[in-house]
XYZ file of C-alpha atoms in Angstrom:
662
model
C -0.008 -0.079 0.082
C 2.982 2.278 0.833
C 4.601 1.744 -2.449
C 1.350 2.431 -4.381
C 0.803 5.835 -2.483
C 4.434 6.654 -3.241
C 3.852 5.872 -6.884
C 0.687 8.170 -7.053
C 2.415 10.943 -5.368
C 5.328 10.921 -7.721
C 2.832 10.683 -10.696
C 0.961 13.922 -9.504
C 4.154 15.565 -8.439
C 5.270 14.869 -12.390
C 1.967 16.278 -13.654
C 2.589 19.573 -11.494
C 6.014 20.011 -12.631
C 5.216 19.455 -16.358
C 2.293 21.737 -16.186
C 4.381 24.621 -14.853
C 5.357 25.939 -18.222
C 3.179 26.418 -21.382
C 3.436 28.148 -24.889
C 1.952 31.680 -24.242
C 2.353 33.407 -27.438
C 3.223 32.761 -31.028
C 3.867 35.207 -33.982
C 4.496 33.219 -36.674
C 3.438 35.710 -39.460
C 3.923 39.450 -39.886
C 2.667 42.080 -42.294
C 4.919 42.115 -45.288
C 8.082 40.583 -44.518
C 8.552 38.156 -41.445
C 11.244 40.117 -39.313
C 9.340 40.385 -35.956
C 8.371 36.438 -35.359
C 8.634 35.216 -31.770
C 7.460 32.476 -29.452
C 6.952 33.088 -25.862
C 6.655 30.571 -22.790
C 4.986 31.149 -19.405
C 5.740 29.392 -16.119
C 3.400 29.299 -13.213
C 6.339 30.342 -10.967
C 8.850 33.244 -11.527
C 12.507 32.472 -12.800
C 11.670 28.894 -13.606
C 14.466 26.843 -15.160
C 13.909 25.575 -18.496
C 16.545 23.031 -18.228
C 15.520 19.874 -19.864
C 12.867 21.542 -22.214
C 12.916 21.794 -25.967
C 10.703 23.683 -28.507
C 9.900 21.880 -31.554
C 8.383 23.083 -34.855
C 6.262 20.857 -37.102
C 5.568 21.314 -40.775
C 2.136 20.046 -41.837
C 3.282 19.608 -45.537
C 5.894 17.002 -44.468
C 4.037 15.910 -41.213
C 7.563 16.191 -39.474
C 9.763 18.588 -37.610
C 11.804 21.278 -39.246
C 13.499 23.008 -36.147
C 14.202 22.335 -32.599
C 15.401 24.751 -29.997
C 17.063 23.562 -26.886
C 16.176 25.459 -23.642
C 18.867 24.289 -21.333
C 20.347 27.380 -19.635
C 17.259 29.455 -20.007
C 14.901 30.696 -17.317
C 11.724 32.627 -17.177
C 11.695 36.152 -15.479
C 10.100 37.593 -12.605
C 6.770 37.507 -14.508
C 7.469 33.965 -15.576
C 7.770 35.014 -19.108
C 10.506 34.182 -21.688
C 10.461 34.707 -25.421
C 12.676 33.793 -28.411
C 12.518 35.533 -31.817
C 14.017 37.742 -34.407
C 16.255 40.812 -33.780
C 13.502 43.199 -34.651
C 11.476 42.137 -31.595
C 11.072 44.340 -28.538
C 11.865 43.881 -25.857
C 14.986 42.058 -27.025
C 14.255 38.076 -27.214
C 16.447 36.048 -24.917
C 17.533 34.013 -28.043
C 17.943 35.687 -31.229
C 16.672 33.513 -34.216
C 17.022 34.179 -38.026
C 14.320 35.893 -39.952
C 11.655 33.512 -41.151
C 12.674 30.737 -38.670
C 8.970 30.239 -38.216
C 6.877 28.848 -40.821
C 3.321 30.746 -41.685
C 1.337 27.714 -41.119
C -0.870 25.520 -41.050
C 1.731 24.210 -38.666
C 2.347 23.164 -34.935
C 4.803 24.535 -32.289
C 5.224 22.179 -29.464
C 6.961 22.008 -26.088
C 8.593 18.909 -24.891
C 10.647 17.531 -21.693
C 13.582 16.166 -23.937
C 16.591 17.450 -25.880
C 16.775 19.125 -29.235
C 18.741 16.115 -30.354
C 15.911 14.022 -29.780
C 14.208 16.048 -32.644
C 16.595 16.305 -35.651
C 14.820 17.730 -38.914
C 12.268 15.327 -40.313
C 11.267 13.835 -36.980
C 7.534 12.505 -36.900
C 5.140 13.851 -34.257
C 5.026 12.243 -30.809
C 3.134 12.719 -27.887
C 5.919 11.094 -25.662
C 7.013 13.874 -23.028
C 4.724 16.324 -24.762
C 3.930 19.297 -22.384
C 2.002 21.822 -24.601
C 1.157 22.364 -28.241
C -0.175 24.963 -30.260
C -1.810 24.391 -33.645
C -1.960 27.566 -35.792
C -2.590 28.788 -39.491
C -2.686 31.771 -41.500
C -5.977 30.943 -43.046
C -9.615 30.581 -41.603
C -9.924 27.530 -44.306
C -6.758 25.432 -43.673
C -5.616 23.726 -40.402
C -2.685 21.274 -39.683
C -5.087 18.478 -39.619
C -2.572 15.745 -39.634
C -0.354 17.070 -37.027
C -3.274 17.825 -34.986
C -4.407 14.170 -35.222
C -0.838 12.993 -34.313
C -0.452 15.320 -31.320
C -4.019 15.206 -29.933
C -4.867 18.816 -30.646
C -8.433 19.712 -31.100
C -8.125 23.561 -31.828
C -6.318 25.427 -34.427
C -6.087 29.135 -34.211
C -5.643 31.289 -37.456
C -3.417 34.369 -37.458
C -4.469 36.015 -40.715
C -1.730 38.733 -41.884
C -1.176 40.661 -45.126
C 0.996 43.708 -46.132
C -1.462 46.046 -44.879
C -2.903 44.536 -41.637
C -2.054 45.512 -38.153
C 0.394 43.039 -36.760
C -1.297 40.303 -34.448
C -0.388 37.370 -32.428
C -1.823 34.195 -30.927
C -2.190 34.699 -27.146
C -3.197 32.350 -24.427
C -5.755 33.580 -21.953
C -5.640 32.585 -18.291
C -8.539 29.953 -18.962
C -6.253 28.133 -21.305
C -8.040 29.133 -24.725
C -6.624 31.484 -27.307
C -7.284 34.831 -28.769
C -5.721 36.999 -31.497
C -4.577 40.438 -30.639
C -1.762 43.060 -30.848
C 1.591 41.232 -29.911
C 2.786 41.456 -26.180
C 6.155 39.723 -26.350
C 8.173 39.766 -23.014
C 5.142 40.447 -20.981
C 1.929 38.856 -19.467
C -0.950 38.791 -21.943
C -3.231 40.162 -19.576
C -1.263 43.376 -18.872
C -0.392 42.273 -15.264
C 2.883 41.606 -13.570
C 5.935 43.667 -13.022
C 6.677 46.683 -14.837
C 10.469 46.345 -15.955
C 12.631 49.385 -16.694
C 13.575 48.721 -20.443
C 16.673 49.992 -21.840
C 16.946 51.156 -25.564
C 19.994 51.772 -27.456
C 20.273 53.721 -30.555
C 22.641 55.390 -33.015
C 22.484 57.921 -35.925
C 22.471 55.302 -38.464
C 23.017 51.536 -39.001
C 25.894 51.596 -41.734
C 29.103 53.394 -41.162
C 32.378 53.552 -42.946
C 35.966 53.189 -41.288
C 36.959 56.447 -40.041
C 33.524 57.606 -38.860
C 32.868 58.483 -35.140
C 29.390 58.074 -33.666
C 27.583 57.711 -30.193
C 25.551 54.980 -28.624
C 22.633 56.636 -26.806
C 21.166 54.730 -23.941
C 17.527 55.293 -22.828
C 15.709 54.077 -19.858
C 11.863 53.802 -19.891
C 11.882 55.097 -16.392
C 14.461 57.251 -14.651
C 17.112 55.433 -12.784
C 16.383 54.798 -9.171
C 18.348 53.861 -5.869
C 21.845 53.686 -7.483
C 23.853 54.604 -10.799
C 22.987 52.151 -13.564
C 25.970 50.955 -15.113
C 25.688 49.338 -18.536
C 28.577 47.183 -20.136
C 28.335 46.037 -23.791
C 30.501 44.370 -26.485
C 30.767 45.042 -30.331
C 33.103 41.999 -31.418
C 31.591 40.111 -34.009
C 33.669 37.498 -36.219
C 36.622 39.475 -37.768
C 35.663 42.652 -36.161
C 37.302 43.021 -32.881
C 38.898 45.725 -30.427
C 41.521 46.493 -33.097
C 39.060 48.071 -35.254
C 37.644 50.693 -33.083
C 38.196 52.853 -29.925
C 36.095 54.101 -27.402
C 34.277 53.288 -24.138
C 32.202 50.120 -23.631
C 30.652 51.246 -20.618
C 28.127 54.043 -19.951
C 26.544 55.427 -16.670
C 23.184 56.726 -16.176
C 22.936 58.726 -12.839
C 19.873 58.346 -10.478
C 17.080 60.521 -11.647
C 18.066 60.511 -15.185
C 17.063 58.271 -18.134
C 19.837 58.698 -20.649
C 23.345 58.331 -21.210
C 25.758 57.993 -24.262
C 29.411 56.843 -25.189
C 31.279 57.414 -28.279
C 32.963 54.984 -30.582
C 35.587 55.549 -33.454
C 35.833 53.310 -36.113
C 39.583 52.949 -37.177
C 40.965 52.994 -40.760
C 43.818 50.508 -40.665
C 44.774 51.103 -44.220
C 44.023 47.483 -45.240
C 41.440 46.244 -47.505
C 39.852 43.405 -45.056
C 36.404 43.639 -46.708
C 33.320 45.085 -45.408
C 32.674 43.847 -41.798
C 29.659 43.882 -39.319
C 29.995 44.855 -35.632
C 27.282 43.449 -33.162
C 26.062 45.343 -30.232
C 25.462 42.956 -27.359
C 24.222 44.010 -23.844
C 26.514 42.372 -20.973
C 24.287 41.052 -18.167
C 22.117 43.859 -16.827
C 21.207 44.512 -13.270
C 18.025 43.236 -11.576
C 14.716 45.088 -12.840
C 16.474 46.147 -16.165
C 15.835 44.532 -19.552
C 17.180 45.212 -22.852
C 14.414 46.790 -25.124
C 16.748 45.886 -28.062
C 19.876 43.844 -28.480
C 22.143 41.904 -30.629
C 22.029 44.677 -33.047
C 24.114 44.482 -36.317
C 25.892 47.594 -37.744
C 27.622 47.476 -41.105
C 31.126 48.848 -41.371
C 32.260 49.538 -44.777
C 36.056 48.959 -45.487
C 37.260 52.263 -46.746
C 40.341 50.492 -48.434
C 38.348 48.618 -51.193
C 39.960 47.802 -54.413
C 38.885 48.666 -58.123
C 39.327 47.026 -61.378
C 40.403 48.739 -64.581
C 37.498 47.506 -66.383
C 33.781 48.889 -66.381
C 30.698 47.447 -64.921
C 28.115 45.927 -67.610
C 26.219 49.140 -67.102
C 29.045 51.071 -68.226
C 31.293 48.535 -70.087
C 34.591 48.841 -71.403
C 36.261 46.422 -73.971
C 39.634 44.849 -74.713
C 40.992 45.894 -71.319
C 40.885 42.227 -70.100
C 43.054 39.711 -71.983
C 41.680 36.676 -72.871
C 43.500 33.740 -71.152
C 42.887 31.247 -73.876
C 45.523 28.423 -73.778
C 47.462 28.265 -77.058
C 45.647 25.929 -79.540
C 42.370 25.697 -77.403
C 40.239 26.133 -80.505
C 42.507 25.005 -83.336
C 40.426 22.147 -83.920
C 37.454 23.963 -84.938
C 39.220 25.365 -88.031
C 37.297 24.585 -91.286
C 34.210 23.002 -89.469
C 30.690 23.605 -90.179
C 27.319 22.831 -89.020
C 26.704 19.842 -86.468
C 30.530 18.973 -86.927
C 31.425 22.289 -85.523
C 29.215 22.195 -82.508
C 30.207 18.509 -81.827
C 33.835 19.596 -81.907
C 33.096 22.669 -79.707
C 31.369 20.150 -77.242
C 34.548 17.902 -77.330
C 36.574 21.205 -76.268
C 34.471 22.479 -73.400
C 32.910 19.199 -71.970
C 36.188 17.035 -72.238
C 35.956 14.695 -69.021
C 39.508 14.323 -68.893
C 39.905 17.866 -68.626
C 36.895 19.604 -67.277
C 36.319 19.805 -63.808
C 33.060 19.581 -61.589
C 33.013 21.595 -58.227
C 30.327 21.486 -55.762
C 27.078 23.868 -55.837
C 28.253 25.202 -52.418
C 31.737 26.090 -54.141
C 29.625 28.517 -56.507
C 29.470 31.025 -53.617
C 33.236 31.389 -53.485
C 33.403 31.502 -57.371
C 30.770 34.377 -57.710
C 32.351 36.371 -54.909
C 35.482 36.998 -57.343
C 33.902 36.314 -60.897
C 31.037 38.639 -60.239
C 32.682 41.272 -58.357
C 31.812 44.973 -58.839
C 34.590 46.541 -60.750
C 33.980 49.664 -58.795
C 34.348 48.092 -55.241
C 35.548 44.635 -54.809
C 33.622 44.184 -51.657
C 30.628 44.050 -53.446
C 28.974 41.833 -56.408
C 27.306 42.969 -59.225
C 23.570 41.781 -59.555
C 22.999 41.006 -63.125
C 19.305 41.673 -63.808
C 18.889 44.771 -61.324
C 22.172 46.257 -62.780
C 23.314 47.113 -59.434
C 25.971 46.149 -56.715
C 25.078 44.412 -53.460
C 27.591 43.854 -50.457
C 29.082 40.461 -50.583
C 28.110 40.303 -46.763
C 24.492 40.295 -48.117
C 24.973 36.711 -49.152
C 21.802 34.660 -48.738
C 22.116 32.080 -45.852
C 18.531 31.965 -44.516
C 15.170 31.266 -46.273
C 14.766 34.969 -46.463
C 15.608 36.801 -49.832
C 14.735 40.154 -48.853
C 17.905 42.332 -49.137
C 19.876 39.298 -50.094
C 21.821 37.939 -53.195
C 22.007 34.303 -54.281
C 22.790 32.254 -57.220
C 20.762 32.512 -60.262
C 20.879 29.774 -62.896
C 20.336 31.314 -66.222
C 19.301 27.984 -67.744
C 16.585 27.273 -65.059
C 17.076 24.303 -62.679
C 13.555 22.748 -63.419
C 14.072 23.012 -67.223
C 17.340 21.554 -67.234
C 16.650 18.816 -64.661
C 19.741 20.109 -62.444
C 19.847 18.648 -58.981
C 22.108 19.554 -55.965
C 23.803 16.472 -54.873
C 23.022 15.101 -51.500
C 25.523 16.171 -48.800
C 26.885 18.979 -51.227
C 29.581 21.198 -49.268
C 31.948 23.829 -50.307
C 35.446 21.954 -50.640
C 37.350 24.364 -52.565
C 39.211 24.679 -55.947
C 41.523 21.676 -55.439
C 38.768 19.111 -54.921
C 36.615 18.198 -57.976
C 35.136 15.353 -60.006
C 35.270 14.810 -63.894
C 32.148 15.684 -65.732
C 31.243 15.091 -69.419
C 28.442 16.045 -71.739
C 25.868 13.492 -70.919
C 25.367 14.033 -67.195
C 22.906 17.135 -67.730
C 22.354 17.006 -63.831
C 25.815 18.599 -63.483
C 24.646 21.989 -64.818
C 23.588 22.787 -61.404
C 26.986 23.865 -60.574
C 28.458 25.162 -63.984
C 29.490 28.617 -63.113
C 29.360 29.635 -66.747
C 25.595 29.878 -66.490
C 25.198 31.173 -62.692
C 25.442 34.583 -61.915
C 24.938 36.558 -58.413
C 21.652 38.189 -58.487
C 19.121 39.963 -55.987
C 17.105 37.356 -54.302
C 13.712 38.782 -54.975
C 14.448 39.414 -58.506
C 15.828 35.958 -58.951
C 12.395 34.652 -57.588
C 10.546 36.952 -60.027
C 12.769 35.379 -63.059
C 11.494 32.092 -61.909
C 11.812 29.623 -64.433
C 10.274 31.586 -67.548
C 11.668 31.932 -71.004
C 13.684 34.970 -72.067
C 11.919 37.461 -74.582
C 10.660 40.785 -75.630
C 7.017 39.878 -75.447
C 4.681 40.984 -72.513
C 3.807 37.423 -71.269
C 3.743 35.592 -67.990
C 6.025 32.851 -69.372
C 8.652 35.180 -70.752
C 11.359 37.372 -68.726
C 12.797 40.490 -70.083
C 14.081 42.107 -66.907
C 12.883 44.683 -64.264
C 10.983 47.989 -65.359
C 13.403 50.659 -66.454
C 16.112 47.980 -67.167
C 18.882 49.019 -69.668
C 19.355 45.518 -70.586
C 23.285 45.292 -69.843
C 22.834 41.690 -68.975
C 20.998 40.209 -72.107
C 23.979 39.418 -74.224
C 25.455 37.740 -71.048
C 22.165 35.585 -70.821
C 22.220 34.780 -74.551
C 25.950 33.562 -74.526
C 25.568 31.598 -71.080
C 22.582 29.925 -72.853
C 24.389 29.037 -76.052
C 27.153 27.787 -73.884
C 24.661 25.453 -71.967
C 23.283 24.239 -75.155
C 26.665 23.030 -76.534
C 28.211 21.799 -73.300
C 25.456 19.398 -72.212
C 23.632 16.869 -74.255
C 19.827 17.285 -73.990
C 19.722 21.065 -73.525
C 18.556 23.271 -76.302
C 17.803 26.617 -77.009
C 14.366 26.842 -79.099
C 12.309 29.402 -81.035
C 9.142 30.537 -79.543
C 7.322 30.209 -76.257
C 5.381 26.811 -76.742
C 2.874 25.816 -74.125
C 5.219 22.740 -72.841
C 7.513 25.328 -71.464
C 5.162 27.018 -69.136
C 6.598 27.610 -65.673
C 4.033 25.240 -64.115
C 5.536 22.280 -65.931
C 6.851 19.651 -63.553
C 9.011 17.700 -66.283
C 12.314 18.951 -67.165
C 12.289 19.538 -70.942
C 15.795 20.610 -71.450
C 14.539 23.511 -73.626
C 14.571 27.208 -73.304
C 13.665 30.252 -75.384
C 13.291 32.414 -77.395
C 16.161 31.741 -79.795
C 15.263 34.785 -82.024
C 15.463 36.919 -79.025
C 18.624 35.553 -77.761
C 20.371 36.069 -81.049
C 19.324 39.796 -81.070
C 20.467 40.188 -77.418
C 23.744 38.646 -78.392
C 24.368 41.487 -81.120
C 22.890 44.343 -79.218
C 24.895 43.593 -75.977
C 28.285 42.397 -77.194
C 30.715 40.672 -74.743
C 32.741 43.211 -72.712
C 35.495 43.112 -70.208
C 33.348 42.139 -67.101
C 32.109 39.054 -68.994
C 35.794 38.179 -70.237
C 36.967 38.637 -66.742
C 34.429 36.072 -65.418
C 35.418 33.669 -68.301
C 39.085 33.881 -67.200
C 38.281 33.292 -63.587
C 35.855 30.573 -64.108
C 38.499 28.709 -66.495
C 40.882 28.587 -63.235
C 38.130 26.465 -61.472
C 36.428 24.500 -64.316
C 39.299 24.216 -66.839
C 36.813 25.063 -69.609
C 35.809 28.399 -71.263
C 32.734 29.903 -72.754
C 33.641 30.158 -76.517
C 30.877 32.546 -77.332
C 32.722 35.102 -75.238
C 36.049 34.272 -76.736
C 34.864 34.003 -80.358
C 31.330 35.901 -80.488
C 31.103 34.971 -84.329
C 30.626 31.388 -83.375
C 26.947 32.001 -82.234
C 26.073 32.655 -85.916
C 28.024 29.563 -87.233
C 26.154 27.295 -84.667
C 22.842 28.738 -83.949
C 22.409 31.779 -86.512
C 22.476 32.935 -90.136
C 25.857 31.305 -90.709
C 24.950 27.746 -89.914
C 26.539 25.544 -92.543
C 29.316 27.696 -93.461
C 32.998 26.794 -92.456
C 34.087 28.668 -89.400
C 37.639 30.340 -89.147
C 39.472 31.772 -86.171
C 40.789 34.557 -88.538
C 37.026 35.853 -88.533
C 37.476 36.471 -84.838
C 40.905 37.789 -85.091
C 40.399 41.134 -86.948
C 40.706 44.286 -85.167
C 37.518 44.450 -83.318
C 35.043 46.860 -85.100
C 34.377 48.164 -81.474
C 37.931 49.652 -81.324
C 37.438 51.494 -84.623
C 34.162 52.771 -84.861
C 33.064 56.299 -83.075
C 29.432 57.165 -82.628
C 29.145 60.977 -81.230
C 27.889 63.369 -79.987
C 26.538 61.502 -76.819
C 24.311 62.578 -75.459
C 22.758 63.660 -78.947
C 20.032 66.107 -79.953
C 19.610 66.403 -83.602
C 22.103 64.072 -85.130
C 24.766 61.673 -84.643
C 28.089 61.048 -86.592
C 29.399 57.569 -87.230
C 33.157 57.593 -88.179
C 36.225 55.402 -88.218
C 35.061 52.637 -90.797
C 36.216 51.914 -94.331
C 33.814 50.601 -97.005
C 30.141 49.550 -96.984
C 28.659 49.547 -93.542
C 25.049 49.682 -92.121
C 23.790 51.472 -88.939
C 20.585 50.493 -87.160
C 19.010 52.296 -84.241
C 16.920 50.403 -81.772
C 14.912 51.540 -78.661
C 16.066 49.928 -75.505
C 13.308 47.160 -75.733
C 14.932 46.198 -79.054
C 12.181 48.073 -81.568
C 14.239 48.934 -84.730
C 13.406 52.748 -85.502
C 16.010 53.792 -88.050
C 18.424 52.029 -90.370
C 20.759 53.328 -92.968
C 23.606 51.992 -95.157
C 26.535 54.121 -95.947
C 30.459 54.049 -97.027
C 33.293 55.374 -94.522
C 31.742 58.163 -92.312
C 28.071 59.527 -92.092
C 25.998 62.090 -90.388
C 22.576 60.779 -89.435
C 19.648 63.320 -88.688
C 17.571 62.164 -85.743
C 13.850 62.593 -85.135
C 13.277 60.432 -81.809
C 12.001 60.899 -78.540
C 14.184 61.736 -75.712
C 15.633 58.271 -74.224
C 18.338 55.705 -74.411
C 18.835 53.846 -77.678
C 21.042 51.190 -79.040
C 22.897 51.996 -82.221
C 24.190 48.868 -83.983
C 27.041 49.448 -86.641
C 28.025 46.547 -89.204
C 30.973 46.354 -91.190
C 31.632 43.038 -93.277
C 31.017 40.252 -90.657
C 31.785 42.347 -87.776
C 29.177 44.412 -85.632
C 29.222 46.414 -82.598
C 26.603 48.130 -80.659
C 26.808 51.492 -78.760
C 24.326 53.057 -76.287
C 23.490 56.566 -76.985
C 21.074 59.101 -75.063
C 18.708 61.363 -77.074
C 17.751 64.508 -75.403
């Protein structure tokens, strides 16, 4: 009898312990971008240790876990509250989690007596040691029904947000039910409890340059009482350390006051170490004080960045970068035509005894050099948006906002490319051989992968390229000058030769719609791409990419080295014998001059000998003027103000110049 009584006591004691902490509030979806997500716990008693607890997030789509947060070492505060979330949440969370760590739902957040190691990504839902669970969604019409069944949950709470709505969260009421209202992170949902004195830190800006000086200003929500408040903080983050700045890391706020400040000077060490980020972190604060914001990242731009002697794609230069073509690399093409020319070109650029395949993760390192901004080597040039982004803003989370990532010019879904399981960056000295038949290897061929703004990459999707207004055709952002179009064309021509089963086709037939789930191996529109190849000729930026990628892959894009090959394999000269001599003539762009620029009533074209032709196009590719001439010519203009492309042809060569008409 005594043993049974003891067992019963232990059972009820266990229930009491396990019921001391619950999920108190969840904000999984914010208006616009998800930058203020958080999850909050509440304990029955204050300062409750969370050792032995874990929060597990389940995905309804996979009916499995996608994230687990081990709570060892954390405790609730004097109100029995603790929250974890994004750096934008105020007051500052006890643990800063990456943006978009919370899926919008329908999903489930659960609290267990267990460890994070018990719930690796992909773990099936279980009720073993389950303490509390909350099912939520972002719609009135959907629930996490499969997870709810598995976890014995009977209620799902919707939190519906859109870009214009007022932010809301799901909050537990004192009776155990839930309501949706304005978020209350870090405090009891009913407005009760201790009111803490919150400390807010602020600066004049979030981005600085080496050599700048500024103040950190500290403000308390209530005047300091009893004794002077001493605040300590750190700024170290990665390579950014005490050698990068001077100034005090301590500030005092006297009794009766509510603000104080300290100055920081960012040191210019004369070295190009790349842009860095310093991280403001409060050191432990006195009792009754909490950080209203914390773990704040500030960008520090290196004042000693390097530049390159060539231009950006938007302001291109030509023939500054010398091609690093190995002697004899293209010799076997001489005199070939048609299919034989294409096959021999593939034999060169897809030779498995020479060509190297690197991991997809290595592409990050390649792009940081191949796509660097010539005006600042601490940035990459984003192709479609025609603007630089800091290398530091490389996408490393699910969020694409304000980040750059890897854009496949020949879309993955069309080419059937796949990232190898366990793909990791292992550097230039580790590779495998790759031939023309393994199309899947196109996933990590750097000749068709470019740095791109994440949101524009998403807009690009897997559409064809073209000049028509269609949901299945991509022509770049509005107002774009098209400095990337020739690059895209030459990358696609490369892929259509490099890999068997990949083709550049005419038109936009229905089987190439973005909704297709089968890799067709086709992309279009060929006629558009041939025009883009001409109107946006290869420049020094593209040639430098070609040279650098060669050091990794040991193959080159021949349509950058010899642009005339495009017409002999895909265009009007198909079937005619090709000769390197055609490409070794003095480039027309080195001879022809188009001026004045900007122009008003006329332009003059000079520098050529013999019969030539000029065509003037709008920036969208519409032909508005053409003329044949010998030697020099003055052409009267009757055009609207704007940017135009002037294509000048002389024999087998042509070049395109951009002009402004005022």
